[in-house]
Tab-separated table of C-alpha atoms in Angstrom:
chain	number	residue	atom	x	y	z
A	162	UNK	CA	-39.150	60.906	-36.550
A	163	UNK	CA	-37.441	57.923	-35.027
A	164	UNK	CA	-39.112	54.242	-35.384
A	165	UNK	CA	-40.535	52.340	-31.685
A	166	UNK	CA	-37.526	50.109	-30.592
A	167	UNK	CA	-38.760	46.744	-30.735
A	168	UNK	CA	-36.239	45.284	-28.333
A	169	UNK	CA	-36.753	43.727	-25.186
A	170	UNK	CA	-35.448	46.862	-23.316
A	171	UNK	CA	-38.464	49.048	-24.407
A	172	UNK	CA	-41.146	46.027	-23.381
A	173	UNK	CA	-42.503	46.900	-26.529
A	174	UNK	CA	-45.228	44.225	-27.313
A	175	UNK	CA	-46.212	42.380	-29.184
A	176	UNK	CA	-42.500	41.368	-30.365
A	177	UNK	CA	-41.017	40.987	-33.505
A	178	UNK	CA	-38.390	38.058	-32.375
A	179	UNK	CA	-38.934	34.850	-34.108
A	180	UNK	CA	-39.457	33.233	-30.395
A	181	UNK	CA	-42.522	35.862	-29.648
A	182	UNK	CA	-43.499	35.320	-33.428
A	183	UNK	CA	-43.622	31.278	-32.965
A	184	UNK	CA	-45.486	32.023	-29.738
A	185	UNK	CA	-48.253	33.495	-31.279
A	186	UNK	CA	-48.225	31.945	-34.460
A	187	UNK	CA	-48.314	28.403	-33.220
A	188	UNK	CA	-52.176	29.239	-31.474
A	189	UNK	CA	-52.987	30.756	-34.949
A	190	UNK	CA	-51.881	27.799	-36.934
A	191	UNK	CA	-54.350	25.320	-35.165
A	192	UNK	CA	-57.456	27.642	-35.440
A	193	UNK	CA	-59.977	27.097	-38.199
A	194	UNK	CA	-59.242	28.724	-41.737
A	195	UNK	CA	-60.907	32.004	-42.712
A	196	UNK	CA	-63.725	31.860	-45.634
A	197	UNK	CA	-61.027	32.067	-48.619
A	198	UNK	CA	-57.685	29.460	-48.882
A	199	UNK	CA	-55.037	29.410	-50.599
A	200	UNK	CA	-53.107	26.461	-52.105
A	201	UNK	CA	-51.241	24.283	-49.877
A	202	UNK	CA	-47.419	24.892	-51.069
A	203	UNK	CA	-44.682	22.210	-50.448
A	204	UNK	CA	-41.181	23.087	-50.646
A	205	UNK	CA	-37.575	21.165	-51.015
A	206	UNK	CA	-37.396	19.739	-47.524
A	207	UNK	CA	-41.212	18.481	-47.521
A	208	UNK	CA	-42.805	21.291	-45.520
A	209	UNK	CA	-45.816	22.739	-46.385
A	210	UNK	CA	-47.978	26.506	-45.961
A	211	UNK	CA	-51.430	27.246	-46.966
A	212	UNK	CA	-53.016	31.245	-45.820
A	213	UNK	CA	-56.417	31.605	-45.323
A	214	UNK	CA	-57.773	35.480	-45.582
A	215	UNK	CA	-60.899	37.534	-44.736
A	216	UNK	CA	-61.476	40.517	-46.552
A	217	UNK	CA	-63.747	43.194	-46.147
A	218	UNK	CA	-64.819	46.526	-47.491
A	219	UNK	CA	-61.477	46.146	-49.865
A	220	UNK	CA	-59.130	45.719	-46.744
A	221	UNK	CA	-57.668	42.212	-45.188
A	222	UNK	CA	-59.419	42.105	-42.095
A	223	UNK	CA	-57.863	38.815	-41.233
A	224	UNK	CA	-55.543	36.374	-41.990
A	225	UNK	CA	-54.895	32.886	-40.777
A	226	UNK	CA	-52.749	29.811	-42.117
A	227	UNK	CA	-51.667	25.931	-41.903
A	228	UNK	CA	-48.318	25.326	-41.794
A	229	UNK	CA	-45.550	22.420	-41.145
A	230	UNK	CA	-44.586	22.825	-37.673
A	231	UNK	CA	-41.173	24.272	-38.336
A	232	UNK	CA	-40.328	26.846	-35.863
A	233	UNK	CA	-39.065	29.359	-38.386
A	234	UNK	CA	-42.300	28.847	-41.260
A	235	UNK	CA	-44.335	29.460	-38.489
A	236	UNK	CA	-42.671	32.516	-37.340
A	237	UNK	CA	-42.861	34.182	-40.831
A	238	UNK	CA	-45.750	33.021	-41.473
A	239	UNK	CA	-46.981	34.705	-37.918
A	240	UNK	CA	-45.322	38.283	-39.291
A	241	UNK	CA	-47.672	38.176	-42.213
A	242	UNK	CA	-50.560	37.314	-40.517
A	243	UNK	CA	-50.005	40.333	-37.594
A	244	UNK	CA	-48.601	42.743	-40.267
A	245	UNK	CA	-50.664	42.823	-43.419
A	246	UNK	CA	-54.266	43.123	-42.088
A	247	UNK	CA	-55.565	46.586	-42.778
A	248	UNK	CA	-53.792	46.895	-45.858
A	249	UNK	CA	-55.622	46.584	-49.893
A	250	UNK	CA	-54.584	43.121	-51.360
A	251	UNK	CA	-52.579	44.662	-54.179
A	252	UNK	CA	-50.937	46.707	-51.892
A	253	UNK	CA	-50.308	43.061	-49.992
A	254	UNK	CA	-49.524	41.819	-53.215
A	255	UNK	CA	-45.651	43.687	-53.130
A	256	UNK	CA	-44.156	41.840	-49.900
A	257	UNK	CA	-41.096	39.883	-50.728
A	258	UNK	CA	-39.433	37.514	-49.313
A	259	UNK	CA	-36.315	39.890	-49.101
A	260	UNK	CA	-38.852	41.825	-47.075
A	261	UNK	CA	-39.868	39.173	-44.572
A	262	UNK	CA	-36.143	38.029	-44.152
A	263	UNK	CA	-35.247	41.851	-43.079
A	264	UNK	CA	-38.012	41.804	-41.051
A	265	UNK	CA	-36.939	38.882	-38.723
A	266	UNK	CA	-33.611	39.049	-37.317
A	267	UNK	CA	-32.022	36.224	-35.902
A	268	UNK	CA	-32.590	33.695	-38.555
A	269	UNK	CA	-29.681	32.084	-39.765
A	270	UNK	CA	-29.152	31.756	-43.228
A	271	UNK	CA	-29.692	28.152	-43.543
A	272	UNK	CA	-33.399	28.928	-42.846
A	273	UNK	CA	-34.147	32.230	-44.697
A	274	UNK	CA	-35.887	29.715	-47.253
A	275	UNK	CA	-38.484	29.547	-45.028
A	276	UNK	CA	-39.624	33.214	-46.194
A	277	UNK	CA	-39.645	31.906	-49.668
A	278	UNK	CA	-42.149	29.201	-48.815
A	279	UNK	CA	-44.275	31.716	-46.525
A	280	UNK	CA	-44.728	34.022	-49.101
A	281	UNK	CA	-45.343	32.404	-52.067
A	282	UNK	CA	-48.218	30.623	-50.446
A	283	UNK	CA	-49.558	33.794	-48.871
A	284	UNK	CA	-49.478	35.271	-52.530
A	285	UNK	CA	-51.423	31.792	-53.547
A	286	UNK	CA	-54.287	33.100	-50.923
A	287	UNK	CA	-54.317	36.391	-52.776
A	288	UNK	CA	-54.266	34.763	-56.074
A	289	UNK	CA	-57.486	32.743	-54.998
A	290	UNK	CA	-59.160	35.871	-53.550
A	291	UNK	CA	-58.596	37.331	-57.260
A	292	UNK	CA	-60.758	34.622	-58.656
A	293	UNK	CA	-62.934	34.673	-55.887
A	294	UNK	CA	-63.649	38.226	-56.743
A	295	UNK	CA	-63.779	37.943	-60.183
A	296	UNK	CA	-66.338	35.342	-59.998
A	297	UNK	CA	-68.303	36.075	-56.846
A	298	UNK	CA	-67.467	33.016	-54.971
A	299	UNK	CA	-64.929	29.995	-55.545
A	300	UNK	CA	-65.750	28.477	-58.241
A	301	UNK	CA	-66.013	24.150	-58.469
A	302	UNK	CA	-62.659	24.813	-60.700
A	303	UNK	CA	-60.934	27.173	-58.374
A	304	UNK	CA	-61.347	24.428	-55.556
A	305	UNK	CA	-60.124	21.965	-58.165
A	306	UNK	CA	-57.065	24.549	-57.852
A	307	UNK	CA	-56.567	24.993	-54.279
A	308	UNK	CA	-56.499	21.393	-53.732
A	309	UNK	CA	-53.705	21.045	-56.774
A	310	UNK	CA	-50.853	23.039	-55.677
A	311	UNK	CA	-48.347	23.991	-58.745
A	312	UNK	CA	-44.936	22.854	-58.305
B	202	UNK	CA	-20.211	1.332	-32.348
B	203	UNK	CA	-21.530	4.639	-33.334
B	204	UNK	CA	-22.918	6.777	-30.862
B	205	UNK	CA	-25.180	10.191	-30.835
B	206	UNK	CA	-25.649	12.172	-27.794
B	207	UNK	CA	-28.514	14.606	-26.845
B	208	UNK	CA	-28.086	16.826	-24.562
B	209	UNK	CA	-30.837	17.407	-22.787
B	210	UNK	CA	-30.634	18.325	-19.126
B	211	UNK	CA	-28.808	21.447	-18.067
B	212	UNK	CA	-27.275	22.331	-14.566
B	213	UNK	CA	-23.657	20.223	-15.209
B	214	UNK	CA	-24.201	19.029	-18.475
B	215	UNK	CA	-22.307	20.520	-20.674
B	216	UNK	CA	-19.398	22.227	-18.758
B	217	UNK	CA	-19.199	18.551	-16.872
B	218	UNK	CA	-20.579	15.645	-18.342
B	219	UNK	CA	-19.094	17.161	-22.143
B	220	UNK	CA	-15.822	19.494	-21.100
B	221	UNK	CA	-14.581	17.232	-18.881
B	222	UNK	CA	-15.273	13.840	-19.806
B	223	UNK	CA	-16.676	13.362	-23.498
B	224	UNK	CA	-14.374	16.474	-24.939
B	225	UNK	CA	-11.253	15.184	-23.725
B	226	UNK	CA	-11.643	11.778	-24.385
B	227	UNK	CA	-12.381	12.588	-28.500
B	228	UNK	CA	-9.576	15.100	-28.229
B	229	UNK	CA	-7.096	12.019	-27.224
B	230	UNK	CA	-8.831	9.540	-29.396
B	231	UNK	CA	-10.119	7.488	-26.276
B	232	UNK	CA	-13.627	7.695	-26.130
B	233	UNK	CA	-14.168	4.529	-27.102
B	234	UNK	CA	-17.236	4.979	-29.926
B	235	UNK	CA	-17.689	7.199	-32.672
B	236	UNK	CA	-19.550	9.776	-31.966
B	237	UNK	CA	-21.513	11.006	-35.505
B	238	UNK	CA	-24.003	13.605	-33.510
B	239	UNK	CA	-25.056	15.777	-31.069
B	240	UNK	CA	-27.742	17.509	-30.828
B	241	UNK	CA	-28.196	20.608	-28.166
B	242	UNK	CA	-31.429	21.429	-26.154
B	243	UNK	CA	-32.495	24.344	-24.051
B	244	UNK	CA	-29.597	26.195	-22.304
B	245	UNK	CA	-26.818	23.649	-23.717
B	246	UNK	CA	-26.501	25.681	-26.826
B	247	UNK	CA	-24.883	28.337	-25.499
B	248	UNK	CA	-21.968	26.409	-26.021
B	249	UNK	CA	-22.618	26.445	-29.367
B	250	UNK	CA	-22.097	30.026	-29.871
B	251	UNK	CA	-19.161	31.519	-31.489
B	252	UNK	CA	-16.487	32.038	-29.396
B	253	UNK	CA	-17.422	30.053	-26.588
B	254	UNK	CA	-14.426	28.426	-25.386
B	255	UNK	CA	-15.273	25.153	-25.242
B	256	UNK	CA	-17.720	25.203	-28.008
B	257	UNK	CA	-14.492	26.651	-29.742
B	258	UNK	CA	-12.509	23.212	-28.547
B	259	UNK	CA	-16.036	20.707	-29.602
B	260	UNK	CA	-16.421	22.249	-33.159
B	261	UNK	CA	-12.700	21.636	-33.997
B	262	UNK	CA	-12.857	17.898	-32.834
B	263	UNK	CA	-16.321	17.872	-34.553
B	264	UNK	CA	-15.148	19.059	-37.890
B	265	UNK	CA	-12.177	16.145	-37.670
B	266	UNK	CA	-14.029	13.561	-36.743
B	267	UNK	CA	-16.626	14.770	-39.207
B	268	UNK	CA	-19.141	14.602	-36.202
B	269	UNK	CA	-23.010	16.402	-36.671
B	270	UNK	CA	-23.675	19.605	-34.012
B	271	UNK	CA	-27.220	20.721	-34.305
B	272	UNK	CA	-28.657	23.042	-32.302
B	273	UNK	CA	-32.937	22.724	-31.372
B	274	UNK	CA	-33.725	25.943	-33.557
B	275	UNK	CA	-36.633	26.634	-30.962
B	276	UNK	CA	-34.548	27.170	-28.042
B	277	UNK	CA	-31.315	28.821	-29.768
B	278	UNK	CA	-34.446	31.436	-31.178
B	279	UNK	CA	-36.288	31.476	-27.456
B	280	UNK	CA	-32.467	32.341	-26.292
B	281	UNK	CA	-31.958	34.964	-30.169
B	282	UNK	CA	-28.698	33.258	-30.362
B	283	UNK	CA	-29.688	31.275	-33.304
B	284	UNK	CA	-27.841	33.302	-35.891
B	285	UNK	CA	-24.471	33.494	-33.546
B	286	UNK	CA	-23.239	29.882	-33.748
B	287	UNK	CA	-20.087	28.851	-34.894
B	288	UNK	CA	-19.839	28.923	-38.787
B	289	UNK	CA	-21.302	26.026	-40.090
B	290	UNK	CA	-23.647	24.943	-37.215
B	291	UNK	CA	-26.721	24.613	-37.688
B	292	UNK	CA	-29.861	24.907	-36.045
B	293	UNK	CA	-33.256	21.841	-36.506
B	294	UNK	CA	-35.877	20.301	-35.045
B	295	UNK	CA	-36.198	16.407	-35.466
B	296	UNK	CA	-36.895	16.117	-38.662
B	297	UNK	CA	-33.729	18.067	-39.925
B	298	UNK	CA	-31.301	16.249	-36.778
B	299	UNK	CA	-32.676	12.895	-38.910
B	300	UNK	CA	-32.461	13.750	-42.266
B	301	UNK	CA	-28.691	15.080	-41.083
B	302	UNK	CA	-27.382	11.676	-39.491
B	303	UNK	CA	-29.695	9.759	-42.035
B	304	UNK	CA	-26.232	9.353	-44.152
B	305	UNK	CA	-24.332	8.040	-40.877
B	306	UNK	CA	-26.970	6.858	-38.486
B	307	UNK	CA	-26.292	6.254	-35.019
B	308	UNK	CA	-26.585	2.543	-33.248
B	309	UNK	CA	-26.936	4.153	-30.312
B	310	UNK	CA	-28.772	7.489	-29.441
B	311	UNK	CA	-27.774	8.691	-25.683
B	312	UNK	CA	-29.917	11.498	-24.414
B	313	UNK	CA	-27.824	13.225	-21.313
């Protein structure tokens, strides 16, 4: 079986470039958040990433985010949000940031932090979709702990 | 008087305006300012990647004179050259060109 070329020459879309990614993901970072946040995450150089996600029957159905406008956080960002809906949230749970860097060509290695950032806060959105579970909805603490991100 | 230049217009920019006036001048120590940045929009990086020859000339004077090359990280993706630059050149938006000249900061910012 051989895997869809991505590139340009197959006008394969949408595409996986971190241009076509920032496209895209700069619309979804100025739309409203989905029913369950995550905390807001800051890294080193100040810039910050909080998912939103909508889940149903088990499954992301959705997922949206807020993020500095840095061209790269936005593009990885972007890759989670088109890639993981459909899939369980444990199964979500697994993706690395090794993952996203392989994932996204092109980005020099002076940015690949930027995947760090993207998906620790994504697994911070999954993390408050655990508790949301568990408890039935977010819980007066659990906002106490979105607001409060940990270091 | 320290100087930073941002290229921002294209047509005769860079293989004018840079090879044949700024570039030489630095080369022969005649420019007549220091320059501490500059800082590469839309088309203009492409003499930023590797192996471009006069990118190859403006990263040697650069790493002499201990002068900043950034290119905009938007348009070096837009262009998928952003991981082909010369060794040690980096690509930014704002916020990263002033956090890089924040240690040697410009008197005068000239956008060309």
């Amino acid at each position: 079986m051989t895997a869809t070329c991505r590139e340009a020459c197959c006008s394969v879309t949408p595409r996986h470039t971190v241009s076509a990614l920032f496209e895209r993901g700069f619309r979804r970072n100025r739309a409203a958040p989905l029913p369950i946040e995550g905390a807001q995450l800051t890294d080193a150089e100040g810039n910050t990433a909080r998912f939103s996600i909508a889940v149903v029957d088990g499954r992301i159905a959705g997922i949206g985010f807020r993020v500095s406008s840095c061209a790269t956080l936005v593009a990885c960002c972007e890759f989670i949000a088109e890639t993981v809906p459909g899939f369980r949230p444990e199964i979500a749970r697994e993706l690395t940031a090794t993952n996203l860097v392989a994932a996204l060509p092109g980005v020099p290695a002076l940015k690949r932090e930027r995947a760090m950032l993207a998906v620790a806060a994504f697994r911070a959105v999954l993390a408050s979709l655990s508790s949301f579970e568990q408890n039935g909805e977010i819980s007066n603490e659990s906002r106490l702990h979105l607001r409060h991100a940990a270091p | 008087m320290k100087v930073a230049y941002i290229f921002a217009t294209q047509r005769h920019n860079v293989s004018y305006v840079l090879a044949k006036m700024i570039l030489p001048q630095l080369e022969e120590n005649r420019h007549g300012a220091d320059v501490v940045g500059m800082f590469f929009f839309e088309d203009n990086n492409y003499v930023l990647v590797d192996g471009n020859p006069i990118g190859a000339r403006l990263t040697k004077v650069a790493k002499e004179k201990g002068t900043l090359l950034m290119g905009c990280d938007q348009c070096c993706y837009e262009r998928e050259i952003a991981d082909t630059l010369f060794p040690g050149v980096p690509i930014g938006c704002f916020p990263d060109l002033y956090k890089a000249l924040s240690g040697n900061m410009p008197d005068q910012v000239i956008t060309l």
